[in-house]
């Protein structure tokens, strides 16, 4: 990913028009409300309207880089299912399945145990109609018929295995900035560009935020603190599910191990960083995941927590190198080089191996999961 300034960031999209009118009427909105509309607005949201994922889209995810990613997660799930006592019927849930590539690879690897595939009730949590359609097409040959849900609460209670890759980074964050007067929420209001046209711009709330936010003890003016009530609620909901019904969740995403200061709101368009308030609906707007906040909330809700460990370490301990060499045996030298390059991209520390982390939230009676040894 490069930082080249975009030539067409000046474009005023239909969603920006809507937001500018709304803000003029009602006042500035939170960064969370902005993010929710920018990616999830039912008509103009990024995931509804754009070809987001893949080489031809705006960004690429680990399952799109290498099939080995999904295959190793498939084997991880088989192991977790055995740890649950191999139930004859269970929920297999994916949060934010994108184009369905990860689930396709998971189900191919899981064919080792036909009773796993037979017993899986596959639920996909997806807001985008466009992506639901792609998921349906891609999974047609898998032998498992997916069901779609808008919310975890809509899924009937049963022991559950849950996977979420690059889902939590999409959940809206609120931002707060430290000022001479103390903490103030950072909001999206209206400014003007060089030509005098009204554009979205950051501003600060006049009043201090309501109590109840766990601000760090020390901050300097200008520092930003982020909190994602949606992400924490989702971790709590998962923890409730696996504590009551059994099972576990594997959460993989980019983010930080401990909560702290820092502005991580980012946008990406055509594989380049993009100004987060420019052309809403045309760029993917996300934030780094605060793994400590997720883990804390899950523990409060009765789950056992493993990790986070870096993605590179997680995949290596699941046998990445071995699997790659096995795959390369029947390949031409060019194909083998491509397989190795893909594996290196998802696991190398200077690529996706370090910034991405894996976290497991598990039911209290579940054995320790593979890949988190020593944590
Ligand atoms: N897991 C996939 C795709 C990641 S992109 C992969 O690894 O390739 C994020 C996915 O989450 C998209 O499918 C997007 O439509 C979905 N998504 C984003 N916010 C969501 C929400 N609030 N509820 C359900 N799905 C959401």
Tab-separated table of C-alpha atoms and ligand atoms in Angstrom:
chain	number	residue	atom	x	y	z
A	1	UNK	CA	0.000	0.000	0.000
A	2	UNK	CA	1.332	3.451	-0.877
A	3	UNK	CA	0.620	6.937	0.417
A	4	UNK	CA	0.392	8.680	-2.990
A	5	UNK	CA	-2.077	11.579	-2.720
A	6	UNK	CA	-5.250	10.704	-4.628
A	7	UNK	CA	-5.991	12.876	-7.674
A	8	UNK	CA	-9.760	12.698	-7.337
A	9	UNK	CA	-10.260	13.075	-3.566
A	10	UNK	CA	-12.052	16.340	-4.385
A	11	UNK	CA	-15.032	14.438	-5.806
A	12	UNK	CA	-18.225	15.220	-3.820
A	13	UNK	CA	-20.170	11.954	-3.673
A	14	UNK	CA	-23.960	11.563	-3.193
A	15	UNK	CA	-23.245	10.357	0.359
A	16	UNK	CA	-21.215	13.481	1.131
A	17	UNK	CA	-24.150	15.605	-0.186
A	18	UNK	CA	-26.500	13.752	2.157
A	19	UNK	CA	-24.180	14.064	5.148
A	20	UNK	CA	-23.550	17.778	4.556
A	21	UNK	CA	-27.358	18.401	4.475
A	22	UNK	CA	-27.875	16.310	7.588
A	23	UNK	CA	-25.093	18.063	9.520
A	24	UNK	CA	-26.390	21.512	8.497
A	25	UNK	CA	-29.767	20.537	9.888
A	26	UNK	CA	-28.774	18.675	13.051
A	27	UNK	CA	-25.164	19.545	13.807
A	28	UNK	CA	-21.937	17.517	13.681
A	29	UNK	CA	-22.069	13.708	13.873
A	30	UNK	CA	-19.746	11.290	15.681
A	31	UNK	CA	-16.892	9.597	13.820
A	32	UNK	CA	-18.787	6.342	14.519
A	33	UNK	CA	-21.905	7.579	12.726
A	34	UNK	CA	-19.769	8.793	9.841
A	35	UNK	CA	-17.991	5.427	9.582
A	36	UNK	CA	-21.254	3.481	9.786
A	37	UNK	CA	-22.693	5.447	6.849
A	38	UNK	CA	-19.478	5.547	4.819
A	39	UNK	CA	-19.269	1.756	4.709
A	40	UNK	CA	-22.777	0.587	5.621
A	41	UNK	CA	-25.327	3.095	4.279
A	42	UNK	CA	-28.031	0.906	2.655
A	43	UNK	CA	-27.725	2.600	-0.768
A	44	UNK	CA	-24.540	4.634	-0.832
A	45	UNK	CA	-22.355	2.694	1.630
A	46	UNK	CA	-19.007	1.418	0.392
A	47	UNK	CA	-19.749	-2.307	0.792
A	48	UNK	CA	-23.142	-1.945	-0.894
A	49	UNK	CA	-21.949	-0.065	-3.925
A	50	UNK	CA	-18.300	-0.841	-4.665
A	51	UNK	CA	-16.259	-3.782	-5.859
A	52	UNK	CA	-14.234	-3.696	-2.668
A	53	UNK	CA	-12.121	-6.803	-2.228
A	54	UNK	CA	-9.557	-8.466	-4.508
A	55	UNK	CA	-6.825	-7.426	-6.930
A	56	UNK	CA	-9.381	-5.481	-9.026
A	57	UNK	CA	-10.997	-3.908	-5.955
A	58	UNK	CA	-9.565	-1.553	-3.364
A	59	UNK	CA	-7.851	-3.888	-0.940
A	60	UNK	CA	-6.827	-7.523	-0.622
A	61	UNK	CA	-7.288	-9.809	2.380
A	62	UNK	CA	-5.308	-12.871	3.497
A	63	UNK	CA	-7.741	-15.491	2.106
A	64	UNK	CA	-7.617	-13.644	-1.239
A	65	UNK	CA	-3.800	-13.798	-1.181
A	66	UNK	CA	-3.370	-17.476	-0.325
A	67	UNK	CA	-5.698	-20.474	-0.136
A	68	UNK	CA	-3.467	-21.838	2.639
A	69	UNK	CA	-4.867	-19.231	5.051
A	70	UNK	CA	-8.412	-20.623	4.853
A	71	UNK	CA	-7.232	-24.233	4.754
A	72	UNK	CA	-5.273	-23.851	7.995
A	73	UNK	CA	-8.255	-22.142	9.623
A	74	UNK	CA	-10.442	-25.020	8.390
A	75	UNK	CA	-8.139	-27.494	10.158
A	76	UNK	CA	-8.124	-25.262	13.264
A	77	UNK	CA	-11.938	-25.389	13.271
A	78	UNK	CA	-11.943	-29.190	12.932
A	79	UNK	CA	-9.712	-29.379	15.977
A	80	UNK	CA	-11.935	-26.982	17.941
A	81	UNK	CA	-15.004	-29.002	16.935
A	82	UNK	CA	-13.347	-32.189	18.247
A	83	UNK	CA	-12.642	-30.250	21.454
A	84	UNK	CA	-16.366	-29.531	21.742
A	85	UNK	CA	-17.007	-33.303	21.663
A	86	UNK	CA	-17.702	-33.331	17.886
A	87	UNK	CA	-21.385	-32.325	18.162
A	88	UNK	CA	-23.607	-33.802	15.424
A	89	UNK	CA	-25.150	-30.388	14.876
A	90	UNK	CA	-23.583	-26.957	15.479
A	91	UNK	CA	-23.459	-23.396	14.122
A	92	UNK	CA	-20.562	-22.487	11.876
A	93	UNK	CA	-20.689	-18.691	11.742
A	94	UNK	CA	-18.642	-16.255	9.706
A	95	UNK	CA	-18.798	-12.535	10.426
A	96	UNK	CA	-18.215	-10.350	7.358
A	97	UNK	CA	-17.459	-13.099	4.811
A	98	UNK	CA	-16.537	-10.749	1.923
A	99	UNK	CA	-16.533	-12.698	-1.349
A	100	UNK	CA	-16.864	-16.044	0.458
A	101	UNK	CA	-13.305	-17.141	-0.341
A	102	UNK	CA	-12.323	-17.881	3.266
A	103	UNK	CA	-15.390	-20.058	3.865
A	104	UNK	CA	-14.853	-21.878	0.576
A	105	UNK	CA	-11.296	-22.790	1.634
A	106	UNK	CA	-12.445	-23.696	5.166
A	107	UNK	CA	-15.100	-26.089	3.859
A	108	UNK	CA	-12.687	-27.703	1.384
A	109	UNK	CA	-10.206	-28.438	4.185
A	110	UNK	CA	-13.013	-29.603	6.495
A	111	UNK	CA	-14.034	-32.345	4.038
A	112	UNK	CA	-11.505	-34.488	5.917
A	113	UNK	CA	-14.344	-34.977	8.405
A	114	UNK	CA	-17.619	-35.436	6.487
A	115	UNK	CA	-19.540	-35.430	9.800
A	116	UNK	CA	-18.267	-31.862	10.453
A	117	UNK	CA	-19.545	-30.698	7.072
A	118	UNK	CA	-22.870	-32.558	7.533
A	119	UNK	CA	-23.416	-31.172	11.023
A	120	UNK	CA	-22.556	-27.552	10.241
A	121	UNK	CA	-25.388	-25.078	10.104
A	122	UNK	CA	-23.620	-22.318	8.172
A	123	UNK	CA	-24.551	-18.748	9.097
A	124	UNK	CA	-23.094	-15.732	7.341
A	125	UNK	CA	-23.432	-12.309	8.956
A	126	UNK	CA	-23.322	-9.850	6.088
A	127	UNK	CA	-24.889	-6.428	5.543
A	128	UNK	CA	-24.155	-6.041	1.839
A	129	UNK	CA	-26.706	-7.529	-0.609
A	130	UNK	CA	-24.071	-7.440	-3.315
A	131	UNK	CA	-21.638	-9.524	-1.235
A	132	UNK	CA	-24.382	-11.918	-0.055
A	133	UNK	CA	-24.979	-12.673	-3.715
A	134	UNK	CA	-21.267	-13.366	-4.320
A	135	UNK	CA	-21.110	-15.584	-1.225
A	136	UNK	CA	-24.108	-17.586	-2.411
A	137	UNK	CA	-22.540	-18.150	-5.847
A	138	UNK	CA	-19.128	-19.077	-4.479
A	139	UNK	CA	-20.389	-21.529	-1.864
A	140	UNK	CA	-22.843	-23.291	-4.181
A	141	UNK	CA	-20.438	-26.177	-4.838
A	142	UNK	CA	-19.379	-26.587	-1.208
A	143	UNK	CA	-22.207	-28.938	-0.238
A	144	UNK	CA	-23.299	-26.643	2.616
A	145	UNK	CA	-26.222	-24.275	2.161
A	146	UNK	CA	-25.600	-20.982	3.910
A	147	UNK	CA	-28.159	-18.935	5.782
A	148	UNK	CA	-27.735	-15.185	6.247
A	149	UNK	CA	-28.273	-13.153	9.392
A	150	UNK	CA	-28.119	-9.416	10.128
A	151	UNK	CA	-27.320	-9.954	13.760
A	152	UNK	CA	-25.780	-12.641	15.995
A	153	UNK	CA	-28.943	-12.533	18.124
A	154	UNK	CA	-30.934	-13.872	15.120
A	155	UNK	CA	-28.977	-17.142	15.095
A	156	UNK	CA	-30.682	-20.006	16.994
A	157	UNK	CA	-28.744	-21.080	20.110
A	158	UNK	CA	-26.395	-24.053	19.572
A	159	UNK	CA	-22.718	-24.791	20.134
A	160	UNK	CA	-20.967	-22.370	17.788
A	161	UNK	CA	-17.715	-21.981	15.929
A	162	UNK	CA	-17.241	-18.394	14.814
A	163	UNK	CA	-14.703	-16.905	12.410
A	164	UNK	CA	-14.129	-13.213	11.742
A	165	UNK	CA	-11.335	-12.079	9.430
A	166	UNK	CA	-11.090	-8.323	8.857
A	167	UNK	CA	-14.585	-7.821	10.295
A	168	UNK	CA	-13.919	-5.986	13.564
A	169	UNK	CA	-11.942	-3.234	11.778
A	170	UNK	CA	-15.220	-2.296	10.026
A	171	UNK	CA	-17.073	-1.686	13.284
A	172	UNK	CA	-17.463	2.044	13.963
A	173	UNK	CA	-15.173	3.778	16.448
A	174	UNK	CA	-15.719	6.975	18.421
A	175	UNK	CA	-12.747	9.306	18.731
A	176	UNK	CA	-11.832	11.713	21.543
A	177	UNK	CA	-9.149	14.379	21.482
A	178	UNK	CA	-7.309	15.724	24.507
A	179	UNK	CA	-7.383	19.552	24.664
A	180	UNK	CA	-6.346	22.262	27.152
A	181	UNK	CA	-9.886	21.914	28.536
A	182	UNK	CA	-9.719	18.104	28.875
A	183	UNK	CA	-11.203	15.388	26.617
A	184	UNK	CA	-13.622	16.331	23.849
A	185	UNK	CA	-15.296	14.024	21.335
A	186	UNK	CA	-13.960	14.419	17.801
A	187	UNK	CA	-16.867	14.956	15.413
A	188	UNK	CA	-17.501	15.287	11.708
A	189	UNK	CA	-18.822	18.735	10.841
A	190	UNK	CA	-18.605	21.086	7.874
A	191	UNK	CA	-15.683	23.107	6.584
A	192	UNK	CA	-14.899	24.587	3.182
A	193	UNK	CA	-12.381	23.648	0.484
A	194	UNK	CA	-10.107	26.121	-1.335
A	195	UNK	CA	-12.936	26.960	-3.755
A	196	UNK	CA	-15.345	27.699	-0.889
A	197	UNK	CA	-17.447	24.517	-1.366
A	198	UNK	CA	-18.819	23.026	1.836
A	199	UNK	CA	-16.962	19.816	2.681
A	200	UNK	CA	-16.890	17.385	5.580
A	201	UNK	CA	-14.281	18.358	8.177
A	202	UNK	CA	-13.265	17.290	11.675
A	203	UNK	CA	-14.365	19.410	14.603
A	204	UNK	CA	-14.607	18.985	18.382
A	205	UNK	CA	-17.619	18.842	20.679
A	206	UNK	CA	-18.024	21.885	22.963
A	207	UNK	CA	-18.979	19.906	26.055
A	208	UNK	CA	-16.980	17.114	27.720
A	209	UNK	CA	-18.103	13.540	26.943
A	210	UNK	CA	-20.485	11.702	29.255
A	211	UNK	CA	-18.674	9.803	32.036
A	212	UNK	CA	-17.878	6.102	31.670
A	213	UNK	CA	-15.038	6.199	29.132
A	214	UNK	CA	-11.781	4.575	30.208
A	215	UNK	CA	-9.421	7.359	29.145
A	216	UNK	CA	-5.675	6.768	29.644
A	217	UNK	CA	-4.223	8.444	32.742
A	218	UNK	CA	-1.837	10.626	30.791
A	219	UNK	CA	-2.342	12.526	27.546
A	220	UNK	CA	-1.018	15.668	25.845
A	221	UNK	CA	-3.109	18.191	23.912
A	222	UNK	CA	-3.803	16.825	20.433
A	223	UNK	CA	-3.696	13.162	21.481
A	224	UNK	CA	-6.531	10.964	20.216
A	225	UNK	CA	-8.202	8.127	22.088
A	226	UNK	CA	-10.532	5.659	20.367
A	227	UNK	CA	-13.293	3.411	21.643
A	228	UNK	CA	-15.588	1.108	19.726
A	229	UNK	CA	-18.775	0.378	21.651
A	230	UNK	CA	-19.971	-1.788	18.715
A	231	UNK	CA	-16.818	-3.913	18.727
A	232	UNK	CA	-16.983	-4.366	22.499
A	233	UNK	CA	-20.680	-5.277	22.333
A	234	UNK	CA	-19.965	-7.808	19.611
A	235	UNK	CA	-17.201	-9.393	21.739
A	236	UNK	CA	-19.644	-9.534	24.668
A	237	UNK	CA	-22.312	-11.176	22.519
A	238	UNK	CA	-19.839	-13.793	21.259
A	239	UNK	CA	-18.653	-14.441	24.819
A	240	UNK	CA	-22.248	-14.912	26.003
A	241	UNK	CA	-22.896	-17.364	23.155
A	242	UNK	CA	-19.832	-19.549	23.687
A	243	UNK	CA	-20.155	-19.459	27.484
A	244	UNK	CA	-23.791	-20.566	27.381
A	245	UNK	CA	-23.745	-22.971	24.429
A	246	UNK	CA	-20.098	-24.003	24.027
A	247	UNK	CA	-17.709	-23.368	21.182
A	248	UNK	CA	-15.232	-20.628	20.346
A	249	UNK	CA	-14.477	-17.706	18.077
A	250	UNK	CA	-11.361	-16.917	16.056
A	251	UNK	CA	-10.928	-13.195	15.437
A	252	UNK	CA	-8.187	-12.074	13.042
A	253	UNK	CA	-7.565	-8.441	12.232
A	254	UNK	CA	-5.053	-5.610	12.189
A	255	UNK	CA	-4.753	-3.817	15.465
A	256	UNK	CA	-2.903	-3.336	18.728
A	257	UNK	CA	-2.411	-5.652	21.670
A	258	UNK	CA	-2.943	-3.010	24.364
A	259	UNK	CA	-5.359	-0.094	24.522
A	260	UNK	CA	-3.700	3.308	24.151
A	261	UNK	CA	-3.530	6.649	22.416
A	262	UNK	CA	-3.440	7.070	18.646
A	263	UNK	CA	-5.514	8.013	15.622
A	264	UNK	CA	-6.062	4.838	13.572
A	265	UNK	CA	-9.018	5.899	11.454
A	266	UNK	CA	-8.019	5.095	7.889
A	267	UNK	CA	-9.441	4.849	4.414
A	268	UNK	CA	-8.203	2.827	1.477
A	269	UNK	CA	-9.086	3.151	-2.183
A	270	UNK	CA	-7.491	1.325	-5.111
A	271	UNK	CA	-4.786	-0.136	-2.837
A	272	UNK	CA	-3.725	3.335	-1.598
A	273	UNK	CA	-4.359	5.191	1.627
A	274	UNK	CA	-7.029	7.826	1.159
A	275	UNK	CA	-8.174	10.796	3.310
A	276	UNK	CA	-10.891	9.316	5.585
A	277	UNK	CA	-13.442	12.102	4.983
A	278	UNK	CA	-12.958	12.295	1.196
A	279	UNK	CA	-15.511	10.775	-1.184
A	280	UNK	CA	-17.463	8.757	1.430
A	281	UNK	CA	-18.988	5.611	-0.085
A	282	UNK	CA	-16.105	5.236	-2.560
A	283	UNK	CA	-13.368	4.215	-0.095
A	284	UNK	CA	-13.131	1.592	2.649
A	285	UNK	CA	-13.098	3.389	6.013
A	286	UNK	CA	-11.830	1.303	8.941
A	287	UNK	CA	-9.884	1.509	12.205
A	288	UNK	CA	-7.334	-0.660	13.969
A	289	UNK	CA	-8.814	-3.141	16.420
A	290	UNK	CA	-8.155	-2.664	20.134
A	291	UNK	CA	-7.635	-6.318	21.114
A	292	UNK	CA	-7.277	-5.514	24.799
A	293	UNK	CA	-10.743	-3.911	24.844
A	294	UNK	CA	-12.257	-6.976	23.134
A	295	UNK	CA	-10.491	-9.404	25.466
A	296	UNK	CA	-11.527	-7.496	28.595
A	297	UNK	CA	-15.159	-7.403	27.574
A	298	UNK	CA	-15.145	-11.119	26.645
A	299	UNK	CA	-13.640	-12.049	30.024
A	300	UNK	CA	-16.316	-9.957	31.789
A	301	UNK	CA	-18.870	-12.034	29.898
A	302	UNK	CA	-17.470	-15.376	30.997
A	303	UNK	CA	-15.284	-16.384	28.058
A	304	UNK	CA	-11.735	-17.740	28.221
A	305	UNK	CA	-9.381	-15.627	26.106
A	306	UNK	CA	-6.288	-16.814	24.223
A	307	UNK	CA	-3.881	-14.425	22.516
A	308	UNK	CA	-3.635	-12.179	20.728
A	309	UNK	CA	-0.706	-13.708	18.878
A	310	UNK	CA	0.651	-12.335	15.616
A	311	UNK	CA	-0.843	-13.802	12.460
A	312	UNK	CA	2.589	-14.989	11.325
A	313	UNK	CA	3.189	-16.906	14.530
A	314	UNK	CA	-0.359	-18.290	14.545
A	315	UNK	CA	-0.137	-19.598	10.968
A	316	UNK	CA	3.371	-21.013	11.464
A	317	UNK	CA	2.303	-22.922	14.546
A	318	UNK	CA	-0.613	-24.381	12.560
A	319	UNK	CA	1.891	-25.754	10.020
A	320	UNK	CA	2.046	-23.077	7.299
A	321	UNK	CA	5.502	-24.018	5.966
A	322	UNK	CA	4.687	-27.720	5.826
A	323	UNK	CA	1.395	-27.130	4.025
A	324	UNK	CA	3.087	-24.832	1.505
A	325	UNK	CA	5.771	-27.391	0.696
A	326	UNK	CA	3.140	-30.136	0.279
A	327	UNK	CA	1.151	-27.900	-2.082
A	328	UNK	CA	4.276	-27.047	-4.099
A	329	UNK	CA	5.180	-30.689	-4.772
A	330	UNK	CA	2.875	-31.067	-7.797
A	331	UNK	CA	3.325	-27.545	-9.091
A	332	UNK	CA	5.498	-26.065	-11.848
A	333	UNK	CA	8.413	-23.915	-10.584
A	334	UNK	CA	6.446	-20.733	-11.470
A	335	UNK	CA	3.305	-21.920	-9.657
A	336	UNK	CA	5.342	-23.043	-6.648
A	337	UNK	CA	7.013	-19.616	-6.500
A	338	UNK	CA	3.551	-17.973	-6.494
A	339	UNK	CA	2.353	-20.241	-3.648
A	340	UNK	CA	5.474	-19.416	-1.607
A	341	UNK	CA	5.105	-15.684	-2.311
A	342	UNK	CA	1.474	-15.786	-1.132
A	343	UNK	CA	2.422	-17.584	2.068
A	344	UNK	CA	5.208	-15.102	2.716
A	345	UNK	CA	2.839	-12.166	2.212
A	346	UNK	CA	0.371	-13.423	4.841
A	347	UNK	CA	3.021	-14.451	7.394
A	348	UNK	CA	6.155	-12.307	6.963
A	349	UNK	CA	6.617	-9.726	9.756
A	350	UNK	CA	7.066	-6.822	7.322
A	351	UNK	CA	3.900	-7.769	5.398
A	352	UNK	CA	0.711	-9.097	7.081
A	353	UNK	CA	2.388	-11.347	9.643
A	354	UNK	CA	2.902	-8.856	12.464
A	355	UNK	CA	0.296	-6.109	12.231
A	356	UNK	CA	-2.454	-8.744	11.964
A	357	UNK	CA	-3.233	-10.661	15.160
A	358	UNK	CA	-5.339	-13.654	16.116
A	359	UNK	CA	-7.502	-13.776	19.235
A	360	UNK	CA	-9.602	-16.693	20.441
A	361	UNK	CA	-12.673	-16.280	22.654
A	362	UNK	CA	-13.676	-19.639	23.988
A	363	UNK	CA	-16.330	-21.342	26.078
A	364	UNK	CA	-14.984	-22.138	29.563
A	365	UNK	CA	-15.119	-25.923	29.018
A	366	UNK	CA	-13.317	-25.916	25.718
A	367	UNK	CA	-9.732	-27.256	25.620
A	368	UNK	CA	-6.955	-24.733	24.840
A	369	UNK	CA	-7.031	-23.948	21.104
A	370	UNK	CA	-4.216	-24.751	18.693
A	371	UNK	CA	-1.919	-21.903	17.653
A	372	UNK	CA	-1.967	-20.002	20.958
A	373	UNK	CA	0.574	-22.103	22.868
A	374	UNK	CA	2.592	-20.231	25.437
A	375	UNK	CA	0.000	-17.430	25.751
B	1	LIG	N1	-13.642	-11.686	5.719
B	1	LIG	C1	-13.481	-11.295	4.334
B	1	LIG	C2	-13.924	-9.869	4.026
B	1	LIG	C3	-13.443	-8.752	4.895
B	1	LIG	S1	-14.107	-7.196	4.363
B	1	LIG	C4	-12.065	-11.547	3.880
B	1	LIG	O1	-11.222	-11.840	4.710
B	1	LIG	O2	-11.810	-11.464	2.676
B	1	LIG	C5	-15.361	-6.883	5.577
B	1	LIG	C6	-16.620	-7.684	5.426
B	1	LIG	O3	-17.482	-7.371	6.537
B	1	LIG	C7	-17.444	-7.400	4.197
B	1	LIG	O4	-18.064	-8.598	3.813
B	1	LIG	C8	-18.476	-6.387	4.708
B	1	LIG	O5	-19.604	-6.269	3.896
B	1	LIG	C9	-18.775	-6.979	6.060
B	1	LIG	N2	-19.324	-6.053	7.070
B	1	LIG	C10	-18.865	-4.838	7.408
B	1	LIG	N3	-19.574	-4.313	8.439
B	1	LIG	C11	-20.503	-5.246	8.753
B	1	LIG	C12	-21.525	-5.322	9.736
B	1	LIG	N4	-21.728	-4.321	10.600
B	1	LIG	N5	-22.294	-6.447	9.800
B	1	LIG	C13	-22.062	-7.468	8.921
B	1	LIG	N6	-21.111	-7.450	7.971
B	1	LIG	C14	-20.347	-6.366	7.888
